[in-house]
Amino acid sequence: MSTAKSMAVLEERHRYLIQKFEETRSSYVIAEAVAVEHALDALAEKLLRDRVARAARHAMLQHVGEASC
């Protein structure tokens, strides 16, 4: 599963858990919601690292291309 799809699944699960917590006020539900938030944060960091790495590679290739002209 792609990172973006994983995030979408986790975001949906988080919305469900928040709704469930509002209905039940269960500490177990809020604990799971917090765990899902941590997973979302980790995926967001991974996406950011991947994007920065791609941008750096692109800039390096562009620089090498300009230097060879």
XYZ file of N, CA and C in Angstrom:
207
model
N 0.857 -1.176 0.000
C 0.000 0.000 0.000
C 0.901 1.237 0.000
N 0.543 2.220 -0.810
C 1.341 3.438 -0.876
C 1.206 4.249 0.417
N 2.160 5.119 0.610
C 2.138 5.963 1.809
C 0.910 6.849 1.823
N 0.564 7.412 0.673
C -0.615 8.288 0.602
C -1.886 7.515 0.924
N -1.994 6.291 0.411
C -3.179 5.482 0.700
C -3.204 5.095 2.179
N -2.043 4.772 2.727
C -1.961 4.448 4.153
C -2.432 5.626 5.000
N -2.011 6.838 4.596
C -2.444 8.029 5.338
C -3.949 8.204 5.254
N -4.513 7.974 4.090
C -5.963 8.125 3.926
C -6.710 7.132 4.813
N -6.222 5.912 4.869
C -6.851 4.884 5.717
C -6.746 5.281 7.185
N -5.571 5.741 7.598
C -5.384 6.149 8.993
C -6.235 7.374 9.340
N -6.340 8.319 8.412
C -7.168 9.502 8.667
C -8.629 9.112 8.847
N -9.101 8.181 8.034
C -10.482 7.703 8.173
C -10.664 7.007 9.521
N -9.704 6.182 9.895
C -9.766 5.485 11.188
C -9.766 6.501 12.327
N -8.966 7.543 12.209
C -8.888 8.569 13.247
C -10.235 9.281 13.396
N -10.851 9.643 12.263
C -12.173 10.291 12.324
C -13.187 9.383 13.027
N -13.158 8.098 12.676
C -14.064 7.134 13.302
C -13.820 7.067 14.813
N -12.569 7.003 15.214
C -12.244 6.885 16.640
C -12.667 8.131 17.424
N -12.473 9.289 16.843
C -12.887 10.522 17.526
C -14.409 10.519 17.709
N -15.131 10.123 16.667
C -16.590 10.033 16.772
C -16.975 9.020 17.847
N -16.319 7.872 17.853
C -16.606 6.823 18.837
C -16.302 7.323 20.257
N -15.204 8.067 20.409
C -14.859 8.607 21.722
C -15.925 9.578 22.207
N -16.431 10.415 21.306
C -17.473 11.363 21.693
C -18.724 10.640 22.179
N -18.979 9.459 21.623
C -20.143 8.677 22.036
C -19.899 7.927 23.349
N -18.708 7.388 23.519
C -18.451 6.468 24.639
C -17.616 7.055 25.765
N -16.777 8.043 25.446
C -15.815 8.596 26.419
C -14.880 7.515 26.971
N -14.588 6.539 26.140
C -13.735 5.423 26.535
C -12.251 5.801 26.436
N -11.514 5.512 27.488
C -10.072 5.793 27.464
C -9.356 4.879 26.465
N -9.894 3.698 26.221
C -9.292 2.787 25.237
C -9.402 3.365 23.827
N -10.538 3.983 23.548
C -10.757 4.572 22.226
C -9.820 5.748 22.025
N -9.682 6.599 23.029
C -8.800 7.754 22.873
C -7.347 7.305 22.795
N -6.983 6.260 23.491
C -5.614 5.734 23.400
C -5.325 5.246 21.976
N -6.288 4.580 21.366
C -6.101 4.128 19.987
C -6.032 5.319 19.034
N -6.844 6.342 19.285
C -6.820 7.544 18.440
C -5.453 8.218 18.515
N -4.878 8.268 19.694
C -3.549 8.859 19.855
C -2.506 8.019 19.111
N -2.613 6.712 19.181
C -1.691 5.839 18.446
C -1.808 6.078 16.939
N -3.023 6.264 16.452
C -3.238 6.543 15.035
C -2.617 7.895 14.674
N -2.747 8.888 15.558
C -2.128 10.189 15.316
C -0.611 10.054 15.194
N -0.010 9.250 16.053
C 1.441 9.034 15.985
C 1.825 8.365 14.663
N 1.036 7.416 14.221
C 1.297 6.754 12.943
C 1.173 7.753 11.788
N 0.168 8.625 11.853
C 0.013 9.657 10.826
C 1.209 10.600 10.810
N 1.680 10.986 11.983
C 2.853 11.858 12.066
C 4.075 11.185 11.430
N 4.268 9.907 11.723
C 5.412 9.172 11.168
C 5.315 9.096 9.643
N 4.125 8.844 9.120
C 3.956 8.793 7.671
C 4.184 10.163 7.035
N 3.718 11.208 7.689
C 3.919 12.559 7.168
C 5.415 12.891 7.125
N 6.153 12.501 8.159
C 7.604 12.714 8.173
C 8.272 11.946 7.040
N 7.822 10.712 6.797
C 8.383 9.904 5.719
C 8.124 10.569 4.374
N 6.893 11.045 4.156
C 6.581 11.734 2.911
C 7.463 12.966 2.724
N 7.654 13.714 3.788
C 8.479 14.913 3.709
C 9.923 14.555 3.373
N 10.481 13.540 4.048
C 11.854 13.112 3.750
C 11.979 12.675 2.297
N 11.002 11.913 1.809
C 11.028 11.448 0.417
C 10.992 12.625 -0.553
N 10.152 13.603 -0.271
C 10.046 14.772 -1.150
C 11.327 15.595 -1.144
N 11.920 15.767 0.032
C 13.170 16.521 0.133
C 14.275 15.785 -0.631
N 14.334 14.473 -0.484
C 15.349 13.685 -1.189
C 15.162 13.803 -2.703
N 13.922 13.724 -3.173
C 13.662 13.864 -4.614
C 14.072 15.247 -5.104
N 13.742 16.272 -4.340
C 14.093 17.640 -4.731
C 15.609 17.815 -4.767
N 16.302 17.240 -3.806
C 17.763 17.334 -3.767
C 18.381 16.619 -4.969
N 17.860 15.428 -5.292
C 18.370 14.697 -6.462
C 18.123 15.502 -7.738
N 16.935 16.064 -7.842
C 16.594 16.860 -9.026
C 17.542 18.061 -9.148
N 17.770 18.767 -8.046
C 18.654 19.932 -8.065
C 20.076 19.520 -8.422
N 20.537 18.398 -7.900
C 21.888 17.930 -8.189
C 22.019 17.584 -9.674
N 21.030 16.861 -10.214
C 21.072 16.501 -11.629
C 21.015 17.749 -12.517
N 20.225 18.709 -12.109
C 20.135 19.952 -12.869
C 21.471 20.678 -12.846
N 22.116 20.713 -11.697
C 23.411 21.377 -11.542
C 24.465 20.665 -12.393
N 24.477 19.340 -12.362
C 25.428 18.571 -13.160
C 25.188 18.810 -14.635
N 23.920 18.861 -15.027
C 23.583 19.135 -16.419
C 24.049 20.508 -16.868
N 23.895 21.510 -16.018
C 24.319 22.866 -16.356
C 25.833 22.970 -16.410
N 26.513 22.230 -15.531
C 27.976 22.269 -15.478
C 28.600 21.618 -16.715
N 27.900 20.667 -17.298
C 28.463 19.953 -18.445
C 28.259 20.716 -19.756
N 27.468 21.784 -19.742
C 27.202 22.540 -20.971
C 28.314 23.471 -21.339
